[in-house]
XYZ file of C-alpha atoms in Angstrom:
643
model
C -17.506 -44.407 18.783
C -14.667 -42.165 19.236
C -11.785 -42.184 17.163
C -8.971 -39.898 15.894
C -8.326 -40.271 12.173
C -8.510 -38.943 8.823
C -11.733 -39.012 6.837
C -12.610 -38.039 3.740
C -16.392 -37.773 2.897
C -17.848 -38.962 -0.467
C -19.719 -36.037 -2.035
C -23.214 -37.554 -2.191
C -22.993 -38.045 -6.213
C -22.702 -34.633 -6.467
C -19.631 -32.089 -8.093
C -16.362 -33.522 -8.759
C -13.867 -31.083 -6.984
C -10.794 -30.201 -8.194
C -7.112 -29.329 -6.794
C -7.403 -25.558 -7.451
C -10.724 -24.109 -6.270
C -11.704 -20.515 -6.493
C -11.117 -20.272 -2.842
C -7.724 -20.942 -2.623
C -6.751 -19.648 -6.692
C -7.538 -16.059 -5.319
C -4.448 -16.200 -3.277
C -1.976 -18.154 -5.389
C -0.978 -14.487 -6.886
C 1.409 -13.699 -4.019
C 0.237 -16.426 -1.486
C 3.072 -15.524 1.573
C 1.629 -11.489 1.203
C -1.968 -13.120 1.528
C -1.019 -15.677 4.332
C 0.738 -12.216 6.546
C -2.373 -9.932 5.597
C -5.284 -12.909 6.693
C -3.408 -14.069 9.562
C -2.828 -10.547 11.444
C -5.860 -9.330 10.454
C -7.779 -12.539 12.187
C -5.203 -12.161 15.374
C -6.288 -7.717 15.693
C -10.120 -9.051 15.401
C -9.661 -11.227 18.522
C -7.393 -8.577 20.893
C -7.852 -9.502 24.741
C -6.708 -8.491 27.729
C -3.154 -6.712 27.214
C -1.792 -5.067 24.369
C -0.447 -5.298 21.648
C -1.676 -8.112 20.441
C 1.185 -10.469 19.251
C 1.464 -12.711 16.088
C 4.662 -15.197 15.491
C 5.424 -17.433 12.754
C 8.354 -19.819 13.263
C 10.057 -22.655 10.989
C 10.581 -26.497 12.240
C 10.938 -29.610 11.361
C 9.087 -32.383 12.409
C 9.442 -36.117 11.499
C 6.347 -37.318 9.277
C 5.311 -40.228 11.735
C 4.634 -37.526 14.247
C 2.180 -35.849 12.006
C -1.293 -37.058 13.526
C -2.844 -39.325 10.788
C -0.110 -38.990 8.209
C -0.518 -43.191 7.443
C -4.532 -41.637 5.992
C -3.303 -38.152 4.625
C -0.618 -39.965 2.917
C -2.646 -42.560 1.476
C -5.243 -39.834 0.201
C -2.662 -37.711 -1.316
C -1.384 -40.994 -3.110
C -5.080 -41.785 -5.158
C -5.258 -38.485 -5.889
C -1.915 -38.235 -7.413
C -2.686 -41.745 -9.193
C -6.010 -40.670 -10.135
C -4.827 -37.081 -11.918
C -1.313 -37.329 -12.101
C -1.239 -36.949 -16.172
C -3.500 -34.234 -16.347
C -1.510 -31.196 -17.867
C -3.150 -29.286 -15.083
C -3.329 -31.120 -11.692
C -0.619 -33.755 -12.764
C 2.904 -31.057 -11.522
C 1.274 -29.641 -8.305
C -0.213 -33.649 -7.127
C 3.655 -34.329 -7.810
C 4.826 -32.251 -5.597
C 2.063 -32.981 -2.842
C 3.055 -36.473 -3.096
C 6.719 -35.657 -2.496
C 6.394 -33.915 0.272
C 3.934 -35.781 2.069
C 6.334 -38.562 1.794
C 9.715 -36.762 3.328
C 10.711 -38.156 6.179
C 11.636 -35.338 7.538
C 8.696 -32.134 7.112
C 9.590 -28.588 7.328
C 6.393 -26.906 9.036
C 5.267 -23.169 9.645
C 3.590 -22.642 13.016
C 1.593 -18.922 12.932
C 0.236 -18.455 17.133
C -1.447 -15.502 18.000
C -0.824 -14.189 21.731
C -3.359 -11.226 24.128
C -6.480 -13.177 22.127
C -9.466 -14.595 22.616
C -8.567 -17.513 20.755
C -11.579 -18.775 19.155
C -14.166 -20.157 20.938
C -16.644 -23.563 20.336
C -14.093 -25.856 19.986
C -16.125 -27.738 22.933
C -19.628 -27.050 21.764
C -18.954 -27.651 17.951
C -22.324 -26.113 15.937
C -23.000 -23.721 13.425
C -22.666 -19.963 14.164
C -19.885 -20.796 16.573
C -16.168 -19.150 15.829
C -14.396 -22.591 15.847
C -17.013 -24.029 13.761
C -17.073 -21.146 11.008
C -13.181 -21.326 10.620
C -12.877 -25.022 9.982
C -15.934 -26.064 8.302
C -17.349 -22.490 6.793
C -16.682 -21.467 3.427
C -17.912 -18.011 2.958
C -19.262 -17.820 6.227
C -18.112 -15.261 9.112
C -19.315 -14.605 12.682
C -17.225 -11.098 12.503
C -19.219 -7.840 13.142
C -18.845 -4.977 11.207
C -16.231 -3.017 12.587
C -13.322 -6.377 12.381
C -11.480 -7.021 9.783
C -12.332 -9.606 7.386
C -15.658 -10.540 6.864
C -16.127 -12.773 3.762
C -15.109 -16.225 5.524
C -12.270 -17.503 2.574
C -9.407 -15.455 3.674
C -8.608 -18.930 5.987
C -7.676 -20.543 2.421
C -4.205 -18.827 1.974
C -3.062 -20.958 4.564
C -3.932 -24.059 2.062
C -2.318 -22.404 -0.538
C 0.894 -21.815 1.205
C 1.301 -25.393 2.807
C 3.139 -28.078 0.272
C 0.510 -30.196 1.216
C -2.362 -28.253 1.376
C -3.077 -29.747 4.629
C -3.271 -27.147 8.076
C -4.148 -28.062 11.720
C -5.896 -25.497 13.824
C -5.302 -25.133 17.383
C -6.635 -23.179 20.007
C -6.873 -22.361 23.643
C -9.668 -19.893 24.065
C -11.051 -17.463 27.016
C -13.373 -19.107 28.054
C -10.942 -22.047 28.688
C -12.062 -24.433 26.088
C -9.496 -25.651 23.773
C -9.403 -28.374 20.699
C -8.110 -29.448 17.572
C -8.752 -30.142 14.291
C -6.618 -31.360 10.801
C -7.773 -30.053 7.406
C -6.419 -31.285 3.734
C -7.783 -29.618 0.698
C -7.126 -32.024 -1.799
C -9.228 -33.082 -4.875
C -12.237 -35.795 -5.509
C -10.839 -38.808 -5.898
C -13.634 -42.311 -6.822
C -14.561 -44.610 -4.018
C -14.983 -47.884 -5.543
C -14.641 -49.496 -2.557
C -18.328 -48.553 -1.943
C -19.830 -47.348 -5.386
C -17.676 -47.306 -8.602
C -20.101 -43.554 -9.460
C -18.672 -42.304 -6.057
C -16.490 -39.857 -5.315
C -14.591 -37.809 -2.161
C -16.084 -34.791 -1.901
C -12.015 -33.274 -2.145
C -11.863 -32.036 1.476
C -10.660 -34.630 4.784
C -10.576 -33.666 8.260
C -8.740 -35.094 10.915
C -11.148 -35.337 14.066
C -12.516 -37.088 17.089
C -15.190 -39.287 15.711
C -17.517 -39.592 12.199
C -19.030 -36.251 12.721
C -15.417 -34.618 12.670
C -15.485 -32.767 15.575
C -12.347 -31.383 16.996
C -10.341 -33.379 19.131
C -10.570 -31.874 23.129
C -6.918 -31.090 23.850
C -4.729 -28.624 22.803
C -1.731 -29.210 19.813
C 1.796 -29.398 20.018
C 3.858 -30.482 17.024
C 6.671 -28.176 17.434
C 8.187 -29.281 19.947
C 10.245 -26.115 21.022
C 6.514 -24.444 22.044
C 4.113 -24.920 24.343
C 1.530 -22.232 25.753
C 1.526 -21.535 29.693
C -1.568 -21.461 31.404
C -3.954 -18.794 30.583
C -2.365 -17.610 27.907
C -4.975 -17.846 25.142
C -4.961 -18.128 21.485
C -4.925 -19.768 18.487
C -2.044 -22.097 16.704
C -1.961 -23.289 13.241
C 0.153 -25.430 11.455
C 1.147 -25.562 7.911
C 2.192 -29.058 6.980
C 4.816 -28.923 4.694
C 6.278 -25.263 4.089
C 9.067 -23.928 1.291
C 11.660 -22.282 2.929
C 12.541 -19.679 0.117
C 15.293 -17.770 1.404
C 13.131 -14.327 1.192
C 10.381 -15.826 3.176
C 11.326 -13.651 6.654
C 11.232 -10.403 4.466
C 8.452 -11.383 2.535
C 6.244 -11.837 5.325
C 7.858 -8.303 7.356
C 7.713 -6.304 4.543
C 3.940 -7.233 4.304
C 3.127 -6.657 7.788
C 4.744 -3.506 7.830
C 3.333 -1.940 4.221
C -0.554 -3.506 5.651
C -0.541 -2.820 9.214
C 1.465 0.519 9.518
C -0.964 2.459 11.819
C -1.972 -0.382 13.498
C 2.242 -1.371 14.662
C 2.654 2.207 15.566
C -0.829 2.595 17.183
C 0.808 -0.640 19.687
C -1.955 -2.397 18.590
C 0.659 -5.230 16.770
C 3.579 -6.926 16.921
C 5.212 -9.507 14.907
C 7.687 -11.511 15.368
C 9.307 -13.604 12.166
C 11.469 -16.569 13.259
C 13.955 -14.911 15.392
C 13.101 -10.750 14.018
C 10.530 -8.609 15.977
C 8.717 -5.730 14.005
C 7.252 -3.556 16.433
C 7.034 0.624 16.736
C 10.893 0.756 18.298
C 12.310 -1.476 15.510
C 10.703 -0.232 12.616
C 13.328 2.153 11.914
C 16.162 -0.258 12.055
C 14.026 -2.482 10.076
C 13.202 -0.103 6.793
C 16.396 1.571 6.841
C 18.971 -1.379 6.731
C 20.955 -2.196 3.477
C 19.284 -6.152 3.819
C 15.721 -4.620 3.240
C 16.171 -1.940 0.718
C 18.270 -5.222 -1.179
C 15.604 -7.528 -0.687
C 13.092 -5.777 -1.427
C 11.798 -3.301 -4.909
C 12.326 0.111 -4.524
C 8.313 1.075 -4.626
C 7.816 -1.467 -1.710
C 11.037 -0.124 0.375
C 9.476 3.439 -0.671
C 5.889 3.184 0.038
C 6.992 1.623 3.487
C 8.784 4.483 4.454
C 6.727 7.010 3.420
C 4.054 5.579 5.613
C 6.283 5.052 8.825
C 7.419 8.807 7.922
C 3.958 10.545 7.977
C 3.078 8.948 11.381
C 6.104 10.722 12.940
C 6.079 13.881 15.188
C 7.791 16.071 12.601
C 6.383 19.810 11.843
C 6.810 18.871 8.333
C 3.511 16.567 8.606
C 0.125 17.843 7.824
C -2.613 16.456 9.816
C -6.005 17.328 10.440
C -9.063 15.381 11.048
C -11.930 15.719 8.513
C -16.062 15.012 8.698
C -17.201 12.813 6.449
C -20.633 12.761 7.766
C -22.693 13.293 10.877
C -21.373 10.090 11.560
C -17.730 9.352 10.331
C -14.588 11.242 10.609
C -11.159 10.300 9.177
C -7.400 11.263 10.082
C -6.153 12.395 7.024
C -1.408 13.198 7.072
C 0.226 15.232 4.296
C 4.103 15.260 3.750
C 5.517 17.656 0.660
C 8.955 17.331 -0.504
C 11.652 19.488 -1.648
C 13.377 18.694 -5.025
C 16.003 16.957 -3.455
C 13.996 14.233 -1.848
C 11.404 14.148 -4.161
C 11.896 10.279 -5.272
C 10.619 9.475 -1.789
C 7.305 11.194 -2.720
C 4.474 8.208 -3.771
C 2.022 10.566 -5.280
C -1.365 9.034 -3.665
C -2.997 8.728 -0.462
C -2.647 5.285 1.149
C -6.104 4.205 2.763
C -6.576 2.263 6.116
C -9.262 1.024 7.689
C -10.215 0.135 11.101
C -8.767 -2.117 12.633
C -6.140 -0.011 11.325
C -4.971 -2.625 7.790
C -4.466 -0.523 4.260
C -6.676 -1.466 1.651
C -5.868 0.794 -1.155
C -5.006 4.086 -2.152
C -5.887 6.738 -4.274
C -4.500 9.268 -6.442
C -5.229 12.986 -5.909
C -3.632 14.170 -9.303
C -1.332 16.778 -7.692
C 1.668 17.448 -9.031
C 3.696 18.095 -6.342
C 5.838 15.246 -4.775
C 3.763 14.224 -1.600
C 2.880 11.411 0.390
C -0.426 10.683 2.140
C -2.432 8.830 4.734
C -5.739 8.599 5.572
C -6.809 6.748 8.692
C -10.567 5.916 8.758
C -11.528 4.821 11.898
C -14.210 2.506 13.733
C -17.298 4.332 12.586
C -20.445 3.842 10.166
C -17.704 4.488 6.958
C -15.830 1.961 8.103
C -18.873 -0.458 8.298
C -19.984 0.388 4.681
C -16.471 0.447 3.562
C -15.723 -2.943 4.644
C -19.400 -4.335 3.166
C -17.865 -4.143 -0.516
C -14.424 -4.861 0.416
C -13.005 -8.014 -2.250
C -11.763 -10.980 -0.043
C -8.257 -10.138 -0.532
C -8.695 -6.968 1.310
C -7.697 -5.070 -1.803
C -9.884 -2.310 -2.674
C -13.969 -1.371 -2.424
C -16.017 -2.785 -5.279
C -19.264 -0.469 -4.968
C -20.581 -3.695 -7.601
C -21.093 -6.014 -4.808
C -23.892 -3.960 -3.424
C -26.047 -4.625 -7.078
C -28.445 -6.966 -5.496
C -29.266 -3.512 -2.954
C -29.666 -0.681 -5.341
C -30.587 2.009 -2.216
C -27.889 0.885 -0.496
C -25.685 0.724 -3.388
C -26.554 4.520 -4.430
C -25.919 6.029 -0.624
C -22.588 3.974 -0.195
C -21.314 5.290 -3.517
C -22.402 8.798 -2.638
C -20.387 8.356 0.241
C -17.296 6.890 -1.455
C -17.047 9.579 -3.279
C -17.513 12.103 -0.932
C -14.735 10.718 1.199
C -12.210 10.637 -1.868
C -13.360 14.161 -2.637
C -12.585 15.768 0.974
C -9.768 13.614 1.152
C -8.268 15.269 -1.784
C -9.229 18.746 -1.494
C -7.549 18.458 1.549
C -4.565 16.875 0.084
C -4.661 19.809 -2.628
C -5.097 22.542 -0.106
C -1.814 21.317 1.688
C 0.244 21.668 -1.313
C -1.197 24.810 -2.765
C -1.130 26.427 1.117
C 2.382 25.394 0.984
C 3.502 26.365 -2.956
C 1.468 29.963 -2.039
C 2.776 30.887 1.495
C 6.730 29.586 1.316
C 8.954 32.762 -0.122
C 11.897 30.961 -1.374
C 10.593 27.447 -2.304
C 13.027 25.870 -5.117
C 14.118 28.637 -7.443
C 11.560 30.985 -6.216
C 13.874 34.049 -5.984
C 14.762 33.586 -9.687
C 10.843 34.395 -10.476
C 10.066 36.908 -8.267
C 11.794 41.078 -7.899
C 13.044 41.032 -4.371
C 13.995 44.045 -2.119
C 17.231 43.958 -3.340
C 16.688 45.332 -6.718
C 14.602 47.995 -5.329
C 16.435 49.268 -2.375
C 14.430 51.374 0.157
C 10.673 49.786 -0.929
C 8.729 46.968 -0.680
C 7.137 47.173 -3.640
C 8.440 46.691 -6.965
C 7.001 46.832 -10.493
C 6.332 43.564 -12.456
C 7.067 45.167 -16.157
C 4.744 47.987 -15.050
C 2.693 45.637 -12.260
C 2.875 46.348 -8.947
C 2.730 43.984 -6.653
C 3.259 43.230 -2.715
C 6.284 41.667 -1.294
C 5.899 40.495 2.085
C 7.863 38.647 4.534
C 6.982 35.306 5.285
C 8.416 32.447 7.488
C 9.298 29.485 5.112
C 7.870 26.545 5.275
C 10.448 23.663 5.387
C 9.888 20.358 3.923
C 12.449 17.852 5.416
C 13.085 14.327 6.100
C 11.559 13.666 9.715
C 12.553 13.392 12.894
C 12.450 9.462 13.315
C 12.334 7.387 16.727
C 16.028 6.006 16.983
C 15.333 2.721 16.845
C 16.524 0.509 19.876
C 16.778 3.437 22.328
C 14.712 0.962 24.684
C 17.178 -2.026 24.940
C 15.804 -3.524 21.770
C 17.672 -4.358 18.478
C 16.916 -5.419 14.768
C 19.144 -6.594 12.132
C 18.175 -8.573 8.932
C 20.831 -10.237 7.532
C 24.516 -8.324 7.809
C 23.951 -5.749 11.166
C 25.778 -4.373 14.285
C 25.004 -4.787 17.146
C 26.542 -3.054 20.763
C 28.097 -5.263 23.790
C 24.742 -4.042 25.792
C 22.561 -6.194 22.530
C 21.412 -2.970 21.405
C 21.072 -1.949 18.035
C 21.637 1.086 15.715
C 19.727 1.766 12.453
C 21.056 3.017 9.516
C 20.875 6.488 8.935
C 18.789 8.221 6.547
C 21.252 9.330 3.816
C 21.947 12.907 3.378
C 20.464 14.530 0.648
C 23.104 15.410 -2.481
C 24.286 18.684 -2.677
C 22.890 20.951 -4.854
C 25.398 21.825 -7.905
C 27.888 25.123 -7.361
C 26.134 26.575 -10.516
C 21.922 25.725 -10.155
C 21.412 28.393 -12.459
C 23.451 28.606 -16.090
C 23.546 30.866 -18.156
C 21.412 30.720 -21.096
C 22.985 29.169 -24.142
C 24.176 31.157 -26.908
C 20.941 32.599 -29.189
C 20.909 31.122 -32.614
C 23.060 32.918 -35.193
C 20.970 35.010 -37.773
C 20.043 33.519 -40.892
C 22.077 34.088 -43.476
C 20.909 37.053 -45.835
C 18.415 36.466 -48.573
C 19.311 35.589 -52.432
C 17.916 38.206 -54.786
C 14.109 37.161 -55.391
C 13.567 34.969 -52.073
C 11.018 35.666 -49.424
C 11.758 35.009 -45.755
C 10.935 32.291 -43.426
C 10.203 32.657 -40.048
C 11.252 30.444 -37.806
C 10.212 29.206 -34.723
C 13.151 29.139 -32.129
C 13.015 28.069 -28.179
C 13.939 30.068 -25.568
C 16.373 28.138 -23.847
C 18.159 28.870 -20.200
C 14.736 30.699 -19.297
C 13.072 29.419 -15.747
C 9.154 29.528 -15.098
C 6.988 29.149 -12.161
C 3.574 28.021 -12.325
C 0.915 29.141 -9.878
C -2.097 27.664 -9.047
C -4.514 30.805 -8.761
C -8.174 28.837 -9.327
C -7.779 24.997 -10.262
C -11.791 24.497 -10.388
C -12.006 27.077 -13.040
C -8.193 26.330 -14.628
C -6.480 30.013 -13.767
C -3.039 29.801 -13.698
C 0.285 32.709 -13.364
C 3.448 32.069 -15.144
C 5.836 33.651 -13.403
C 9.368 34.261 -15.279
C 12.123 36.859 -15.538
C 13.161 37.211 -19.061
C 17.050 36.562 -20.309
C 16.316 37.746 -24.143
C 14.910 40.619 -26.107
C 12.624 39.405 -28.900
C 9.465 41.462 -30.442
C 7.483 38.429 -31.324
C 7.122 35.008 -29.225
C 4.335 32.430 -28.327
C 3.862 30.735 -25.371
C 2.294 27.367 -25.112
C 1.528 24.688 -22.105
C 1.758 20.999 -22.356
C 0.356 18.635 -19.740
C 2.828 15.566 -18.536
C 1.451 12.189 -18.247
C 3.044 9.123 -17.800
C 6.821 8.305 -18.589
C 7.441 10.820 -21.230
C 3.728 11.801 -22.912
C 2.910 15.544 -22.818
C -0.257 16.692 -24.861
C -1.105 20.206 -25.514
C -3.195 22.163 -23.620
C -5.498 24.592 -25.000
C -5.306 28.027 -23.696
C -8.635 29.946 -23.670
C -8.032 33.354 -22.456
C -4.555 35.518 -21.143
C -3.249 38.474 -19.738
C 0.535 40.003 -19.635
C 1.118 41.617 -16.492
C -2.715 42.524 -16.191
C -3.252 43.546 -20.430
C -5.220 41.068 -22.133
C -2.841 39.867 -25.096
C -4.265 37.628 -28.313
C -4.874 33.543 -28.197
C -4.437 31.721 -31.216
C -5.069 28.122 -31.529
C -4.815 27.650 -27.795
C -1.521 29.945 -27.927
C -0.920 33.301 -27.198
C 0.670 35.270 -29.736
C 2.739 38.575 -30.521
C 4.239 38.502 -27.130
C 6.896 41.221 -26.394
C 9.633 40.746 -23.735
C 12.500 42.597 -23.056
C 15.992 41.378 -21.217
C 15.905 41.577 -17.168
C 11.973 42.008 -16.947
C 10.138 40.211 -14.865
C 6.385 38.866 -16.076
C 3.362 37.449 -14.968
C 1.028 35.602 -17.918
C -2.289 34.715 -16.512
C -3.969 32.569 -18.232
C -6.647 30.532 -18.401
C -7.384 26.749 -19.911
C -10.030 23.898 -20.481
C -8.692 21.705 -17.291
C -10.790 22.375 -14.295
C -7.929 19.850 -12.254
C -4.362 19.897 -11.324
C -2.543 18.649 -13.279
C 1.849 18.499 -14.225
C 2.662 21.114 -17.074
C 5.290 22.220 -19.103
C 5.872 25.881 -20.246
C 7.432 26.817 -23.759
C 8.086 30.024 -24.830
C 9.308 30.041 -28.775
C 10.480 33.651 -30.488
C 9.279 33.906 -33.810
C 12.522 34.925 -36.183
């Protein structure tokens, strides 16, 4: 017998389930973030026919008695709040179920994918079939190894997003079957009505008949939609939906910080109620006063950086580097000057096929940079995503214990990607550090021409040494798409917008001046100590060079030889000259210094210092020097006189 209801089957005498279930706690952390990452990531998996492939959530309201079933779902919702509601743990969230499931009026989120597939079985409902693994698997994918998600739960952040933890799933799919099916992931509730020791098994569906099979037709509960013939794809509905005012951003800024490569590659676009993120708005988008407000200033800054290293700009790095025989990956450097520095995110955003970032690692540079690296639909990839967490987060090599040979050549191959991915990062920013001739203070260093007219060579305190022309490198802001240049227009919040509907972004800010006087004169030295009574001995003391500038060049970072490169403002017969390493906030820790040489002498190390140096005022030195990091890594350089 066919009929269209709610049912929710007794578990058999088996577990009690609760309200939150490991499936749907992994995504109460930032559940709108999770419900943007699953949702695109599903819609890119199915692409057909045209591109890009288009993803839209909208906001509506819908009266409850037009909510198929909602006489069942609210009666369900109502034991289970009964049954739990003073438990310290269920009792708050089955309040709020209950209230919403009993507004009159619902506010709902429809998500519809468009240039899909949709998902297929919804007419021939079995196991192994699409439809069929997203409504009734848990942990179980039909995917293939180069789509997205693979691990079959990502379909719970819907649940978790939904007041009501109830979602219907529509779709119209290619091969023009189409159907429909309700879902509520509620708790177990007893069933005395048939055995007083049974209980729900915590999950209803709304379907066609006892077996819960989708019903044959397509969806519509918001009204305003409707899709045209041919045009497949998929429609689901959160019942029930909180309409935090930060939800449009939430979602956008998500997209945009997990699908980057993938909007600019015109494989994506979203639209958010009545906003469209695609390639020509992203500009107008990440550069308006309403997002950088909205959002933190690492998310506003990672954003950028990665819609700035996909640009056209001779200030990007690029190259494309062999894994393997079998894998290559698109790896783009930016460096920046000291004025735009704070842009820099100091690591290497990953992203893998189709094109969604997953993590990022850290190269240990100490130059401001950004990074990408783009690994595309290859063997990596396939191994990559094999250890991937559910929430799409990072690679756990530990989910590969059960296959130790497997387990070994996957981590081999981590590694080697994170290795040539930052060597290459490294090479960048020492290429660029070695070959630019006036990089940020760089003529305060080095002699130039003009101190030694008529020659191009000079003496470093009795070192020669080369100096050559070269052409500068330059490190600027790039050259972004102007937004809306096509007709099209984005504003969040307060914007502009021309008679024609067209739209300008805001304008990158121009960098702060640098101050009249970069380069002050040292401060006064100390005054002597005052002379010694009759009988006393004296006391050195230890005093700091101030006012003096140092540049640090990376000669051999495997084997930690470095040059400090400085022109000398004092006379003193006796100073030491130390290096600390930065770490985080303000922590520096010494470094030890295990060998050095003063313009090519080799001078004495004490205690991982060298000692009984001699400078003299308006010389210009070069300490090499050697220490027990075989890294990169952010240093300080203090030179003391000894008085």
């Amino acid at each position: 017998m066919s009929e269209k209801k709610w049912r929710f089957p007794d578990n058999n005498y088996t577990d009690e389930k609760g309200l939150d279930t490991s499936d749907m706690e992994i995504f109460k952390k930032d559940p709108i973030a999770s419900l943007a990452r699953e949702i695109c990531q599903n819609s890119i998996d199915a692409s057909y026919g045209e591109k890009p492939v288009k993803v839209e959530f909208s906001l509506f309201s819908i009266k409850r008695e037009e909510i198929p079933g909602i006489n069942e779902l609210t009666e369900q919702i109502n034991k289970c709040y009964e049954y739990k509601k003073d438990s310290p743990k269920e009792g708050a969230a089955l309040t709020e179920l209950k209230k919403s499931i009993n507004s009159k009026t619902i506010k709902c989120l429809r998500i519809s994918d468009f240039n899909t597939t949709g998902v297929i079985g919804a007419n021939n409902y079995k196991s192994g079939k699409p439809f069929y693994s997203l409504t009734k698997g848990s942990g179980v994918s039909d995917k293939i190894g180069t789509s997205g998600g693979s691990k079959g739960i990502g379909k719970f952040a819907s649940f978790v997003v939904s007041t009501t933890n109830t979602v219907f799933y529509s779709t119209k799919a290619y091969d023009d079957s189409m159907g429909f099916i309700g879902i509520s992931k509620l708790r177990s509730v007893p069933m005395p009505e048939i055995d007083e020791d049974l209980m729900t098994l915590g999950i209803g569906y709304y379907g066609k008949n006892k077996k819960n099979f989708p019903v044959s037709e397509e969806l519509n509960l918001d009204k305003s939609f409707k899709r045209k013939e041919k045009q497949y794809g998929t429609d689901v509905y959160l019942i029930g939906f909180n309409e935090d005012k930060a939800w449009k951003t939430d979602i956008i800024a998500k997209v945009l910080e997990s699908f980057m490569v993938a909007i600019m590659n015109g494989d994506l676009e979203v639209k958010v109620a009545e906003h469209i993120v695609k390639k020509s708005t992203i500009a107008n988008i990440i550069y308006s006063e309403e997002f950088e407000k909205e959002r933190t200033k690492t998310e506003v800054k990672q954003i950028r950086a990665q819609y700035e290293l996909l640009q056209k700009d001779e200030s990007i790095i690029s190259e494309e580097l062999v894994i393997d025989e079998t894998s290559t990956v698109t790896v783009y450097v930016k460096q920046y000057d000291q004025q735009n520095e704070s842009k820099a995110t100091k690591h290497c955003v990953m992203v893998r096929y189709p094109y969604m970032k997953i993590t990022y690692i850290r190269p240990g540079a100490f130059l401001p940079f950004s990074a990408l690296c783009v690994i595309h639909d290859n063997p990596l990839n396939n191994k990559l995503r094999a250890i991937e967490n559910p929430q799409h987060t990072d690679w756990e090599i530990k989910r590969l214990n059960d296959f130790p040979k497997e387990k070994k050549e996957t981590r081999e191959l981590k590694k080697k990607l994170e290795k040539t991915v930052t060597d290459f990062i490294n090479n960048v920013l020492r290429t660029s550090e070695n070959e630019t001739s006036d990089l940020e203070g760089a003529g305060e260093f080095l002699p130039s021409q003009d101190d030694m007219p008529g020659t191009s060579e000079d003496s470093v305190a009795g070192e020669k040494i080369q100096i050559k022309t070269v052409t500068p490198i330059k490190v600027q802001s790039p050259k972004t798409e102007k937004a809306g240049e096509k007709g099209e227009g984005y504003s969040i919040g307060k914007g502009e917008q021309n008679d024609d509907g067209t739209g300008e972004g805001r304008p990158l800010k121009k960098p702060k001046k640098p101050t009249s006087n970069p380069n002050p004169e040292p401060k006064p030295e100390p005054k002597p100590n005052p002379p010694l009574k009759e009988g006393e001995n004296p006391a050195l003391e230890k005093v700091p060079l101030s006012g003096m500038r140092y540049r640090t060049v990376v000669t051999n970072k495997n084997s930690g030889n470095y040059d400090c490169i400085f022109k000398s403002l004092y006379d003193e017969n006796d100073c030491e000259l130390l290096i600390k390493q930065c770490g985080e906030a303000t922590d520096k820790y010494p470094v030890e210094i295990i060998s050095a040489s003063i313009n090519g002498i080799p001078c004495e190390v004490k205690e991982g210092k060298i000692v009984g140096i001699k400078i003299e005022k308006g010389k210009n030195y070069k300490i090499s020097y050697k220490v027990n990091i075989n890294e990169m890594f952010a240093s300080e350089v203090i030179l003391n006189a000894i008085r």
